[in-house]
Backbone as a ProteinNet text record, in pm:
[ID]
protein_1_A
[PRIMARY]
XXXXXXXXXXXXXXXXXXXXXXXXXXXXXXXXXXXXXXXXXXXXXXXXXXXXXXXXXXXXXXXXXXXXXXXXXXXXXXXXXXXXXXXXXXXXXXXXXXXXXXXXXXXXXXXXXXXXXXXXXXXXXXXXXXXXXXXXXXXXXXXXXXXXXXXXXXXXXXXXXXXXXXXXXXXXXXXXXXXXXXXXXXXXXXXXXXXXXXXXXXXXXXXXXXXXXXXXXXXXXXXXXXXXXXXXXXXXXXXXXXXXXXXXXXXXXXXXXXXXXXXXXXXXXXXXXXXXXXXXXXXXXXXXXXXXXXXXXXXXXX
[TERTIARY]
85.1	0	88.4	57	134.9	115	221.4	212.2	123.7	34.1	-51	33.4	-12.6	65.9	89.1	210	245	194.7	73.8	18.9	-104.4	-111	-224.3	-287.9	-420.9	-495.6	-574.4	-566.3	-644.9	-726.3	-857.8	-947	-1021.8	-1011.8	-1075.1	-1187.5	-1309.3	-1425.7	-1451.7	-1536.1	-1579.4	-1459.4	-1370.9	-1244	-1262.3	-1355.7	-1369.4	-1401.7	-1495.1	-1529.3	-1411.8	-1347.2	-1232.3	-1120.6	-1092.3	-983.6	-1010.1	-1135.5	-1170.4	-1170.1	-1199.2	-1220.6	-1100.7	-1012.7	-908.2	-770.4	-694.3	-556.9	-459	-483.3	-395.9	-481.9	-453	-528.8	-431.7	-460.2	-382.2	-468	-415.8	-490.6	-493.8	-573	-567.6	-430.7	-391.2	-264.1	-277	-176	-174.3	-39.2	-35.8	87	147.3	278.5	350.7	494.4	541.4	679.2	715.8	619.5	647.4	644.5	600.9	591.9	453.7	421.2	294.9	321.4	233.8	253.8	122.7	132.8	14.6	56	-40.6	-18.9	-58.1	20	-8.3	-19.1	-134.4	-166.5	-199.3	-137.4	-171.2	-226.6	-357.8	-415.1	-381	-346.2	-308	-161.3	-83.3	58.9	88	204.9	248.7	291.3	211.3	239.3	372.8	411.4	537.9	657	638.1	745.4	730.1	625.1	601.2	598.2	507.8	495.7	350.6	305.7	170	159.9	37.5	6.9	54.7	80.3	120.3	45.1	36.3	-6.1	119.7	119.5	230.3	184	270.1	232.4	351.1	326.1	433.1	388.9	486.4	467.7	524	443.9	485.8	490.5	595	607.2	520.6	432.7	340.9	385.5	498.2	552.5	634.8	650.7	741.8	884.2	974.9	1114	1208.9	1186.4	1267.4	1415.3	1445.6	1585.1	1611.4	1535.8	1551.3	1555	1617.3	1607	1546	1453.9	1387.9	1428	1495.9	1537.1	1437.5	1368.7	1261.7	1279.7	1246.2	1232	1082.7	1033.4	888.7	860.7	736.4	688	553.1	528.2	398.3	337.1	205.6	139.8	21.5	-2.2	-126.5	-178.6	-297.2	-348	-407.6	-363.1	-429.9	-546.1	-666.1	-781.9	-829.2	-786	-824.6	-735.9	-605.7	-512.1	-457.7	-500.7	-451.9	-299.4	-244.5	-102	-85.8	36.1	61.6	161.6	134.6	233.9	307.6	440.3	514.3	616.9	628.1	739.8	804.7	935.1	1031.2	1040.5	1109.6	1130.3	1205.5	1192.4	1254.3	1402.7	1477.3	1621.2	1655.9	1556.3	1580.1	1509.7	1438.4	1369.3	1470.5	1437.6	1529.5	1617.8	1612.8	1693.5	1624.8	1703.5	1649.3	1635.6	1526.5	1507.2	1508.5	1575	1589.6	1482.9	1393.4	1292.4	1344.1	1340.1	1384.3	1307.4	1342.8	1266.5	1246.4	1346.8	1337.7	1297.6	1275.9	1237	1142.2	1014	913.9	843.6	867.9	801.3	903	873.2	947.1	845.4	876.2	785.8	823.7	723	749.4	668.6	738.1	669	598.7	661.6	610	566	475.6	436.8	381.8	290.1	237.5	177	200.5	134.8	-16.6	-89.7	-235.9	-293.5	-231.5	-282.3	-271.7	-161.5	-144.7	-241.1	-258.6	-349.8	-493.6	-532.1	-671.1	-701	-600.3	-619.5	-688.4	-809	-889.6	-820.1	-733.3	-666.6	-566.3	-527.3	-429.9	-494.8	-625	-696.9	-678.3	-616.9	-595.5	-721.8	-800.6	-923.9	-1042.1	-1115.1	-1227.2	-1351.9	-1458.2	-1583.8	-1558.8	-1470.8	-1439.9	-1377.1	-1310.5	-1249.1	-1106	-1015	-878.6	-831.1	-727.4	-680	-528.6	-487.4	-346.3	-309.9	-180.9	-136.9	4.8	38.2	174	213.6	334.8	388.3	519.6	524.4	645.7	714.8	829	894.5	985.3	1061.3	1150.3	1174.6	1204.5	1230.1	1341.6	1430.6	1526.8	1539.9	1565.4	1572	1710.2	1751.7	1876.8	1854.8	1915.9	1913.6	2014.4	1971.8	2058.6	2147.5	2277.6	2373.3	2438.9	2423.2	2482.7	2395.9	2442.3	2369.3	2359.5	2274.1	2258.4	2220.1	2197.9	2154.4	2063.7	1978.5	1890.1	1913.5	1918.8	1939.4	1816	1761	1639.7	1662.9	1637.9	1648.8	1532.2	1557.8	1454.9	1443.1	1424.6	1421.2	1304.8	1200.7	1084.2	1105.9	1213.3	1238.8	1292.3	1238.4	1285.8	1421.5	1489.1	1613	1581.6	1675.8	1664.1	1775.8	1739.3	1837.1	1843.6	1964	1988.4	2069.4	2025.4	2101.8	2141.9	2270.1	2323.6	2408	2362.7	2435.6	2526.9	2655.4	2754.6	2813.5	2780.3	2821.9	2950.9	3017.9	3141.9	3242.5	3263	3349.7	3489.4	3546.4	3685.3	3699.4	3589.1	3593.6	3556	3529.1	3490	3608.3	3586	3690.9	3680.5	3561.2	3542.2	3616.6	3668.3	3734.3	3631.7	3509	3404.1	3270.3	3195.1	3056.3	2964.9	2851.5	2764.7	2620.6	2553.4	2412.2	2340.5	2235.1	2162.3	2037.5	2009.6	1889.1	1848.8	1733.6	1679.2	1673.5	1716.1	1701.9	1666.4	1560.5	1510.8	1455	1488.8	1447.5	1561.7	1662.8	1785.7	1817.2	1870.9	1921.9	2068.5	2100.3	2234.9	2294.4	2425.3	2496.4	2594.7	2576.9	2673.3	2785	2908.1	3023.6	3105	3127.4	3195.7	3321.7	3438.1	3566.6	3626.4	3612.9	3657.6	3808.1	3886	4031.9	4081.2	3988.2	4026	4049.5	4057.8	4088.4	4160	4229	4298.4	4402.3	4402.6	4500.6	4481.5	4363.7	4337.8	4356.1	4406	4414.2	4503.7	4449.5	4517.5	4530.6	4500.9	4516	4386	4291.8	4170.1	4046.8	3934.7	3803.8	3762.4	3718.3	3677.9	3527.1	3462.4	3318.6	3293.5	3209.1	3174.2	3025.4	2972.3	2837.6	2854.6	2781.3	2796.1	2660	2654.1	2534.9	2521.3	2404.9	2384.6	2344.1	2309.3	2273.3	2320.2	2354.5	2407.4	2301.6	2347.5	2258.5	2300.4	2211.8	2244.9	2368.6	2445.4	2560.5	2517.7	2605	2583.2	2478.5	2419.4	2330.6	2412.8	2366.2	2436.5	2334.9	2372.6	2287.4	2366.2	2306.1	2370.4	2309.7	2394.7	2346.2	2415.3	2348.9	2414.1	2420.7	2541.4	2564	2622.3	2564.7	2618.9	2641.1	2765.2	2797	2843.7	2796.8	2818.3	2854.7	2961.1	2993	2939.6	2840.1	2762.5	2836.9	2843	2889.9	2770.9	2779.5	2665.6	2646.1	2737.5	2726.1	2707.7	2770.2	2764.6	2728.4	2705.2	2672.3	2800.7	2896	3022.9	3050.8	2956.3	2965.8	3081.2	3135.3	3233.2	3155.9	3164	3074.3	3153.9	3112.6	3159.8	3041.7	3052.2	2944.4	3001.7	2929.5	2978.2	2866.9	2871.3	2786.7	2864.3	2806.3	2874.2	2793	2865.7	2806.7	2833.1	2730	2743.2	2708.7	2785.4	2764.3	2815.7	2803.2	2854.3	3004.6	3076.5	3222	3264.4	3175.5	3204.7	3091.3	3088.1	2973.9	2983.8	3099.6	3114.4	3190.9	3150	3214	3221.5	3323.3	3331.3	3468.5	3505.3	3626.5	3707.2	3829.8	3917.1	3974.5	3986.2	4038	3929.1	3822.2	3708.1	3743.1	3800.7	3852.2	3963.3	4059.5	4173.8	4130.6	4180.2	4142.9	4188.6	4306.7	4354.3	4262.2	4205.4	4111.1	3980.1	3936.2	3813.1	3825.7	3938.3	3957.3	3970.7	4020.2	4030.9	3895.8	3797	3666.9	3563.1	3595	3507.1	3385.6	3379.3	3261.2	3172.3	3217.7	3142.3	3117	3225.2	3210.4	3201.2	3268.2	3272.9	3230.8	3101.7	3046.1	3012.1	3070.7	3048.5	3082.1	3190.8	3239.3	3135.8	3052.2	2946.9	2958.1	2953.2	2948.2	2822	2781	2660.9	2700.6	2667.1	2695.4	2563.4	2556.4	2436.8	2472.9	2379.3	2393.9	2268.2	2284.9	2173.6	2202	2106	2123	2007.5	2041.8	1943.9	1975.4	1884.8	1903.1	1863.1	1961.1	1937.3	1897.1	1945.7	1914.4	1959.9	1902.3	1932.2	1959	2066.8	2099	2064.1	1984.9	1949.9	2003.9	2053.3	2105	1989.2	1992.6	1888.1	1950.8	1943.4	1989.4	1899.7	1962.8	1890.5	1824.7	1877.1	1817.4	1859.4	1984.7	2034.2	2094.4	2116.2	2178.5	2323.9	2372.4	2515.8	2584.9	2707.4	2775.6	2837.9	2836.7	2900	2812.7
-119.7	0	124.5	220	342.3	427.7	499.7	592.5	710.5	756.2	870.5	994.8	1082.9	1201.5	1289.2	1347.8	1427	1570.7	1589.5	1721.4	1738.1	1847.7	1871.9	2004.8	2006.2	2124.5	2178.4	2309.4	2376.8	2486.4	2471.4	2568.3	2645.2	2778.4	2864.9	2943.3	2927.5	3001.1	3122.4	3211.8	3328.8	3404.9	3444.3	3505.6	3625.8	3714.7	3836.7	3804.1	3712	3672	3598.7	3512.5	3436.6	3531.7	3629.9	3724.1	3806.5	3842.5	3923	3842	3712.7	3631.1	3546.2	3513.1	3414.7	3481.1	3468	3519.8	3414	3288.2	3177.6	3055.4	2989.2	2869.8	2754.7	2640.2	2519	2414.8	2358.5	2257.5	2126.5	2032.3	1896.6	1835.8	1737.4	1669.1	1579.8	1584.4	1496.3	1425.2	1314.4	1236	1252.9	1262.4	1269.7	1225.7	1134.9	1085.3	1029.1	961.4	893.8	981.3	1106.1	1197.2	1261.2	1315.4	1386.1	1537	1611.4	1753.8	1829.3	1960	2045.9	2182.2	2252.3	2388.6	2486.1	2592.6	2695.8	2829.2	2892.3	3013	3128.4	3243.6	3368.1	3463.1	3478.2	3558.4	3706.7	3757.3	3898.7	3912.9	3810.1	3815.5	3762.7	3704.3	3648.9	3763.7	3792.3	3906.3	3893.1	3770.6	3752.2	3790	3793.3	3831.9	3976.3	4043.3	4184.4	4205.6	4133.4	4143	4176.6	4298.2	4335.5	4347.3	4346.6	4366	4249.5	4136.2	4016	3894.4	3792.6	3661.1	3581.5	3513.2	3426.1	3281.1	3195.4	3055.3	2964.9	2854	2763.4	2618.3	2533.2	2389.1	2349.3	2276.2	2237.1	2086.1	2037.3	1893.9	1858.9	1760.4	1721.7	1594.6	1538.3	1419.3	1457.6	1362	1380	1356.5	1451.4	1439.5	1462.9	1392	1410.9	1386.3	1283.4	1247.9	1235.3	1311.2	1304	1442.4	1448.8	1563.9	1515.4	1594.2	1559.8	1663.7	1618.5	1707.1	1690.7	1799.8	1791	1896.6	1855.7	1948.7	1962	2085.2	2105.7	2236.9	2251.4	2376.3	2411.7	2540.7	2592.1	2668	2655.3	2709.5	2797.2	2897.5	2973.2	2970	2917.3	2890.9	3016.2	3046.1	3142.8	3067.8	3092.4	3012.5	3046.8	3159.4	3196.8	3127.1	3123.7	3069	2932	2883.4	2755.2	2753.6	2868.2	2878.8	2893.2	2871.2	2877.7	2986.9	3055.9	3141.1	3050.4	3039.2	2931.5	2984.8	2916.8	2932.4	2795.8	2786.2	2895.4	2937.3	3046.3	3093.8	2988.1	2990.3	2886.2	2864.7	2972.2	2955	2887.8	2875.8	2811.1	2676.3	2636.7	2508.3	2394.4	2287.3	2174.9	2180.8	2293.2	2307.5	2238	2159.9	2091.7	2189.7	2173.3	2244.5	2142.6	2176.2	2083.8	2113.6	2017.9	2026.7	1948.9	2010.9	1943.2	1999.7	1954.4	1986.4	2136.4	2215.3	2359.9	2436.1	2365.4	2430.5	2336.7	2345.9	2256.1	2316.2	2444.7	2511.3	2572.6	2561.2	2633.2	2692.1	2808.7	2870.9	3015.6	3099.8	3239.8	3333	3422.3	3528	3622.6	3644.3	3737.9	3659.9	3566.5	3478	3556.4	3648.8	3733.9	3859.5	3977.1	4098.2	4085.9	4135.9	4125.5	4202.4	4313.5	4390.1	4307.9	4236.8	4151.8	4033.9	3975.6	3863.5	3904.1	4025.3	4070.1	4127	4155.6	4211.9	4108.8	4140.9	4044.7	4000.9	4084.7	4050.7	3937.1	3909.7	3802.9	3664.9	3660.8	3533.5	3449.9	3508.6	3430.5	3423.4	3531.6	3538.2	3548.3	3440.8	3433.2	3389.8	3469.6	3441.7	3424.6	3511.7	3513.5	3383	3311.9	3182.6	3179.3	3115.8	3097	2956.3	2914.4	2776.5	2775.7	2708.6	2689.6	2542.8	2518.3	2379.7	2361.5	2236.7	2201.5	2072.8	2068.3	1946.4	1911.5	1793.5	1743.2	1654	1698.1	1633.8	1519.8	1542.5	1437.7	1457.5	1346.4	1349.4	1251.5	1293.1	1199.3	1231.5	1128	1144.6	1107.5	1177.1	1145.4	1143.7	1046	1042.6	1142.5	1221.9	1324.6	1262	1276.4	1223.6	1334	1457	1568.6	1612.3	1709.9	1764.6	1915.7	1973.8	2119.3	2172.7	2301.9	2363	2479	2514	2628.9	2725.3	2853.7	2957.3	3044.9	3062	3142	3249.9	3374.7	3485.3	3479.9	3522.4	3517.2	3653	3756.1	3892.3	3915.4	3834.5	3857	3817.2	3742	3700.4	3817.5	3836.6	3948.2	3918	4025.3	4008.1	3939.7	3858.7	3797.3	3853	3899.6	3963.1	3888.5	3859.9	3796.4	3891.2	3913	3990.4	3894.5	3887.9	3789.8	3864.9	3861.9	3926	3821.9	3847.7	3753.4	3810.5	3747.2	3796.4	3727.1	3790.4	3737	3698.9	3792.7	3769.3	3722.8	3788.2	3757.1	3619.2	3560.1	3430.6	3313.7	3340.2	3232.7	3140.1	3011.6	2912.3	2842.8	2838.4	2769.1	2840.2	2762.4	2821.3	2889.5	2827.9	2882.2	2873.1	2982.8	2984.3	2991.5	2920.3	2909.8	2944.8	3009.1	3044.4	3009.5	2926.8	2882.1	2967.9	3004.1	3079	3043.6	3092.8	3058.9	3182.6	3165.6	3270.9	3202.3	3251	3180.4	3046.8	2942.6	2807.5	2730.7	2801.6	2737.3	2770.8	2671.9	2695.3	2740.5	2845.8	2901.7	2899	2914.2	2913.1	3029.7	3117.3	3226	3173.4	3180.5	3129.7	3247	3245	3353	3295.4	3343.7	3297.2	3409.1	3399	3509.5	3532.5	3430.4	3444.9	3426.5	3432.8	3425.3	3284.2	3269.9	3142.9	3171.1	3069.8	3087.1	3196.5	3287.4	3396.7	3496.1	3490.3	3584.9	3527.9	3405.3	3338.3	3414.3	3432	3496	3647.7	3703.6	3848.9	3918.7	3844.2	3904.3	3829.4	3898.7	3836.3	3790.1	3664	3610.3	3584.1	3617.6	3594	3525.1	3421	3346.6	3314.8	3301.7	3246.8	3112	3010.5	2875.5	2811	2714.4	2632.2	2541.8	2542.7	2460.2	2317.3	2296.1	2163.2	2150.6	2029.8	2014.4	2041.7	2085.9	2102.4	2002.7	1970.7	1869.5	1906.1	1806.4	1833.8	1913.5	2002.5	2087.8	2196.5	2202.4	2314.2	2426.2	2549.8	2665.5	2769.2	2848.1	2955.4	3085.9	3184.8	3315.3	3411.9	3476.1	3557.5	3693.2	3786.2	3910	3903.2	3906.2	3885	4012.2	4050.8	4159.4	4106.4	4111.5	4078.2	4206.3	4225.2	4354.3	4333.3	4398.4	4409.1	4544.4	4541	4661.5	4753.5	4881	4986.4	5024.2	4994	5009.1	5152.2	5241.5	5380.2	5476.7	5446.4	5534.2	5451.3	5521.3	5451.9	5430.3	5360.5	5334	5183.4	5110.1	4965	4918.9	4803.2	4738.7	4640.3	4660.6	4589.2	4517.9	4397.4	4325.1	4296.6	4335.8	4312.7	4245.8	4146.6	4077.8	3992	3972	3872.2	3740.8	3637.1	3508	3398	3301	3174.7	3069.1	2992.5	2879.4	2751	2646.4	2519	2406.5	2283.8	2169.4	2181.6	2233.3	2246.5	2374.5	2473.3	2599.5	2629.8	2559.9	2573.8	2692.2	2760.4	2873.8	2986.1	3109.1	3228.1	3333.3	3417.4	3522.7	3585.6	3631.7	3710.4	3656.3	3611.6	3564.6	3682.4	3798.6	3918.4	4025.3	3994.2	4086.2	4215.5	4202.1	4320.3	4275.7	4362.1	4328.8	4319.9	4220.3	4201.5	4318.1	4373.4	4485.6	4606.2	4624.7	4735.5	4707.4	4582.6	4545.3	4569.4	4527.3	4544.6	4691.4	4775	4918.8	4988.7	4920.5	4985.6	4937.2	4949.6	4894.1	4981.8	5097.6	5181.5	5180.3	5109.3	5109.5	4968.1	4893	4760.1	4648.5	4666	4561.1	4622.9	4637.2	4706.5	4604.2	4621.9	4526.3	4383.7	4373.5	4244.4	4173.9	4254.2	4201.4	4268	4187.5	4241.2	4190.3	4263	4226.3	4208	4093.5	4062.1	4049.1	4109.4	4099	4035.8	3957.8	3898.3	3927.9	3978.7	3999.2	3918.3	3836.2	3749.1	3770.8	3800.7	3813	3704.2	3609.2	3504.7	3562.9	3578.5	3642.5	3544	3421	3324.5	3185.8	3087	2946.7	2874.3	2797.5	2711.5	2568.5	2503.6	2363.7	2279.1	2162.7	2069.1	2002.2	2000.5	1936.2	1850.2	1720.7	1630.5	1649.7	1642.9	1651.3	1785.9	1890.3	2022.8	2081.6	2061.8	2118.2	2009.4	2044.7	1950.9	1931.1	1808.8	1787.2	1844.5	1887.3	1956.3	1860.8	1732.7	1637.7	1610.8
0	0	0	-86.4	-95.8	29.3	64.5	176.5	136.6	226.5	191.5	164.9	78.5	44.2	166.6	175.7	294.1	284.8	234.8	210.8	298.3	370.8	459.2	422.3	411.4	370.9	489.3	509.7	612.3	543.7	545	481.1	589.3	583.9	682.9	616.2	668.1	619.3	708.6	658.9	737.2	793.5	703.5	743.7	834.9	804.9	884.5	1030.3	1052.2	1189.1	1254.6	1176.9	1226.1	1268.8	1187.1	1214.3	1339.6	1363	1479.6	1608.7	1596.7	1716.7	1756.9	1660.3	1685.9	1678.2	1785	1785.2	1736.2	1774.6	1736	1705.4	1592.7	1555	1530.2	1593.2	1571.8	1503.3	1396.4	1323.1	1400.5	1351.5	1403.5	1371	1447.6	1422.3	1299.6	1213	1096.1	1088.3	1020.5	1008.6	870.7	866.6	739.3	763	680	685.7	823.5	883.9	1009.5	1132.6	1117.8	1232.5	1237.6	1352.7	1370.1	1372.5	1301.8	1284.2	1304.3	1311.2	1305.2	1250.3	1194.1	1147.9	1258.3	1272.5	1372.1	1299	1310.4	1233.7	1327.7	1301.2	1369.8	1264	1254.5	1144.8	1151	1269.7	1283.3	1323.8	1301.6	1334.5	1474.3	1488.5	1615.8	1707.9	1809.2	1897	1968	2001.7	2071.8	1984.8	1852.6	1761.3	1713.2	1760.1	1726.6	1575.4	1510.6	1364.6	1326.6	1355.2	1314.9	1163.4	1114.9	972.9	885.5	945.7	871.8	924.7	842.4	887.8	921	1034.5	1073.7	1062.1	1006.1	984	1012.7	1084.4	1124.2	1109.5	1086.9	1099.1	1234.7	1314	1448.4	1459.5	1522.4	1548.5	1669	1653.2	1760.4	1831.3	1789.1	1853.7	1976	2067.7	2179.7	2131.2	2160.4	2114	2230.4	2338.6	2458.9	2432.1	2352.2	2325.2	2175.1	2095	1949.6	1888.6	1772	1682.8	1552.6	1498.8	1373.4	1269.8	1165	1056.1	941.7	905.4	805.6	697.5	576.6	464.1	438.8	435.6	421.7	349.5	306.3	246.8	307.2	321	361.8	244.6	228.3	110.4	148.2	64	64.5	-78.8	-98.6	-233	-297.5	-420.9	-508.5	-573.5	-522.3	-564	-705	-757.8	-894.2	-995.7	-969.8	-1067.8	-1028.7	-912.4	-860.4	-847.2	-809.6	-779.1	-628	-581.8	-439.1	-405.4	-293.9	-231	-133.3	-147.4	-81.8	17.3	130.1	222.7	239.1	234.6	214.7	68.8	45.9	-90.4	-170.7	-303.7	-387.1	-360.8	-332.9	-313.1	-180.2	-90.8	38.3	49.5	-53.4	-48.3	-53.8	13.9	23.5	146.2	219.8	341.3	458.1	532.5	649.8	766.9	839.5	965.6	1078.6	1186.4	1299.3	1404.8	1426.4	1531.8	1653.3	1771.4	1892.9	2011.2	2129.7	2250.2	2269.6	2234.7	2255.7	2130.3	2020.1	1894.7	1821.5	1857.3	1800.1	1679.3	1649.9	1537.8	1443.2	1314.1	1211.3	1113.6	1061.6	966.6	944.9	930.3	897	985.7	1056.1	1131.1	1034.1	918.3	816.9	693.5	714	604.2	484.4	510.2	403	465.3	406.8	457.2	445	542.4	539.8	422.5	385.3	269.7	141.3	124.6	6.8	10.6	127.5	144.6	113	156.8	141	3.2	-77	-210.5	-299.6	-344.4	-421.7	-549.2	-605.4	-730.8	-714.5	-591.3	-568	-553.9	-529.2	-526.2	-401.3	-297	-175	-89.2	-89.7	-10.9	-105.8	-120.6	-214.6	-138.1	-152.1	-80.7	69.8	118.9	261.8	311.4	219.7	251.3	198.5	274	224.8	257.8	185.9	196.2	220	325.4	357.3	341.4	326.8	316.3	366.5	397.3	437.9	369.2	318	258.8	328.7	388	450.2	348.1	300.9	187.7	232.9	338.1	388	536.8	604.2	747.5	780.4	865.2	924.9	1072.6	1151.6	1296.5	1347.7	1452.1	1518.3	1668.9	1733.1	1879.1	1931.8	2027	2082.7	2189.4	2169.3	2266.9	2347.7	2301.7	2374.3	2490.5	2562.2	2675.4	2659.8	2739.5	2733.9	2869.9	2875.2	2998.8	2966.4	3061.8	3044.7	3160.1	3127.9	3228.3	3233.5	3353.2	3369.7	3473.5	3433.6	3527.8	3626.5	3749.3	3853.1	3921	3840.3	3893.3	3988.4	3975.9	4059.9	4205.1	4234.4	4371.6	4454.3	4573.7	4657.2	4718.8	4762.3	4838.1	4971.2	5018.6	5151.1	5237.8	5357.9	5445.8	5578.6	5623.4	5751.9	5838.8	5962.6	6061.1	6173.9	6201.4	6296.9	6401.1	6527	6636.3	6701.8	6701.4	6753.5	6881.9	6994	7125.1	7170.9	7269	7328	7219.2	7129.8	7014.6	7056	7155.1	7193.3	7258.6	7300.6	7367.8	7275.4	7149.4	7056.9	7033.1	7053	7033.5	6897.2	6840.8	6713.9	6601.3	6508.4	6390.9	6301.2	6293.6	6206.8	6277.3	6276.5	6324.5	6202.7	6208.3	6090.9	6125.7	6029	6043.5	5913.7	5923.3	5804.3	5784.7	5658.5	5624.3	5481.4	5438.2	5306.2	5218.5	5092.8	4990.6	4859.8	4792.6	4674.5	4718.4	4645.5	4682.3	4748.1	4791.4	4836	4981.5	5052.4	5186.9	5177.3	5252.3	5250.4	5390.5	5395	5521.3	5523.2	5620.4	5640	5729.1	5679.8	5753	5807.9	5938	6009.6	6072.8	6029.3	6081.6	6167.5	6300.4	6387.7	6386.2	6352.4	6343.2	6199.5	6105.6	5965.8	5916.4	5783.5	5720.2	5588.2	5537.1	5410.2	5418.1	5322.6	5320	5433	5497.1	5605.1	5743.6	5755	5884.7	5982.4	6104.7	6219	6208.2	6094.8	6078	6037.6	5982.8	5929.3	5979.6	5978.8	5991.7	5852.6	5839.9	5709.1	5708.9	5597.3	5580.9	5447.6	5452.4	5331	5330.8	5210.1	5190.6	5122.7	5171	5116.2	5097.3	5004.8	4989.5	5111.7	5174.5	5292.9	5256.5	5131.9	5084.3	4940.1	4897	4761.2	4655.1	4538.1	4423.1	4316.5	4220.5	4120.2	4039.1	3994.4	3907.7	3784.5	3741.2	3623.5	3644.7	3764.6	3795.6	3858.1	3839.2	3893.5	3939.8	4039	4089.5	4080.9	4014.2	3997.7	4098.5	4178.1	4289.1	4294.9	4360.2	4404.3	4556.6	4609.8	4752.2	4814.2	4925.2	5007	5148	5195.7	5333.7	5402.7	5525.3	5590.9	5737.9	5782.2	5924.7	5969.9	6055.8	6086.2	6182.3	6143	6232.4	6321.6	6451	6540.8	6591.5	6558.5	6602.7	6486.9	6373.6	6257.7	6134.2	6027.6	5902.4	5821.5	5883.2	5817.1	5815.8	5765.4	5764.4	5674.4	5706.1	5618.4	5531	5401	5309.4	5200.2	5169.3	5051.7	4960.7	4833.1	4735.4	4612.6	4562.5	4442.5	4385.1	4251.9	4187.1	4183.5	4239.9	4250.5	4182.7	4124	4078.5	4185.3	4219.8	4310.2	4234.5	4259.2	4190.7	4278.7	4229.4	4303.7	4327.1	4227.1	4239.4	4310.4	4316.8	4386.1	4483.5	4597.1	4687.8	4784.2	4788.6	4880	4811.6	4844.6	4790.4	4900.8	4895.3	4994.2	5001.7	5122.9	5140.4	5257.8	5230.1	5338.1	5416.6	5352.9	5419.5	5424.4	5495.4	5497	5570.8	5689.9	5760.3	5855.1	5876.9	5961.9	6108	6179	6319.4	6406.5	6377.9	6461.3	6446	6326.8	6306.8	6381.1	6376.8	6445.8	6596	6656.3	6799.8	6839.5	6747.1	6775.6	6769.7	6708.7	6682.8	6783.8	6913.2	7016	7045.8	6984.7	7001.2	6877	6776.8	6651.3	6597.7	6569.9	6509.7	6613.9	6726.5	6828.8	6961.5	6980.3	7096.5	7204.1	7324.5	7434	7389.6	7314.4	7264.2	7174.7	7110.6	7021.6	6885	6782.9	6646	6577	6475.4	6398.1	6251.4	6199.9	6059.5	5985.1	5869.5	5784.9	5651.5	5600.6	5466.9	5386.5	5265.7	5172.5	5047.2	5009.2	4892.8	4796.2	4673.7	4565.7	4463.6	4446.3	4345.3	4210.2	4121	3990.7	3882.7	3893.2	3788.8	3827.8	3759.2	3787.3	3656.7	3652.9	3539.5	3578.2	3491.7	3514.3	3400.9	3435.3	3336.3	3266	3132.2	3053.3	2946.2	2962.1	2856.4	2734.4	2618.5	2491.5	2468.8	2531.9	2510	2378.2	2340.9	2217.7	2130.3	2007.6	1914	1949.4	1929.3	1942.5	1820.5	1834.7	1726	1627.8	1657.5	1565.5	1446.1
[MASK]
++++++++++++++++++++++++++++++++++++++++++++++++++++++++++++++++++++++++++++++++++++++++++++++++++++++++++++++++++++++++++++++++++++++++++++++++++++++++++++++++++++++++++++++++++++++++++++++++++++++++++++++++++++++++++++++++++++++++++++++++++++++++++++++++++++++++++++++++++++++++++++++++++++++++++++++

C-alpha cells in the first residue's frame, strides 16, 4: 500500500469573523513521513514576535522528542484560488533546506508569512468568498538520537532580596574556627560562615566571611546571585561591606572574602564595630538566575 501524500490542507471560512475572534489557531494533528505535525496560524501576526500587519504561519512537530532531533524538509502554502497557484514558504532559493525540530524548537515557519494587505487584495486570489486555503507538505524526514547535553538559564528577577542579621556575642571568647548560620534565599538553603580568626590567606590576621550552599545542588546546575555581606557599624553609618555577583555550583559551593577586615582594626573599633564584645553581621542574597542541566536540550555539534 502506498504511503498517503504528505500534504495537509487547512481551509478557513468566514475570514472576517475568524480574524476578529481568533488570535492563534492550531490545526488537528496529521501524520507525514512517520511523524505527527500540526499547522499553527496567527491571522493577525504572532504578537510575541512583534509582527503586526502580517499573517504568521508555522509547521509544528506534535511528537514527543525528549531524546531526538527531527530534521525535516517542508513547504507551507497559501493557495491562489483563482489561478490555482501557491504562495510558498520557504522561498525557492531556500527550499530543500532541512530544519531541525527538537525539545526547545518545536516550530518552524514564517513570522512574516504574508502581509495582510497583500493577502486581502482580491486581485491576488488568496481570499475568495471570505475563505482561504493553507497547506503544508512534509517532503523528507530523518531522525537522530541526541547524545549531547545542554543547559537552560532562567532569570529570577521577581524574587525578593533575603536579608539575615546575625548578632555575635562574646566575640573575643569564641573558640570555634568557624561559626555558621543557616537561612533561606530563593528556593535554596544558605549558610553564612563567620571565621573570627580568619581562614585561608586571612588566617590569624583578618576576619573572614563566606556564603555557602547549605545543601548540595544537582551536578551541572548553577545559581547566579548578588551577595552583600556587611559588618555593621553600630554607632555610625560606616559599615564594612563586601558586594559581588557570585556563581554557586557543586564544584564551587562557597564564595566570599578571606580578608574581609583586619582584626587589629576590628579590635580598635570597640565603640562602633565591636560594641560590648558584640558584632553584627548581615547577609543579603538576591538570586538572579538558575541554570538547570537538561539532557537533549540542544543539538550535538557532531
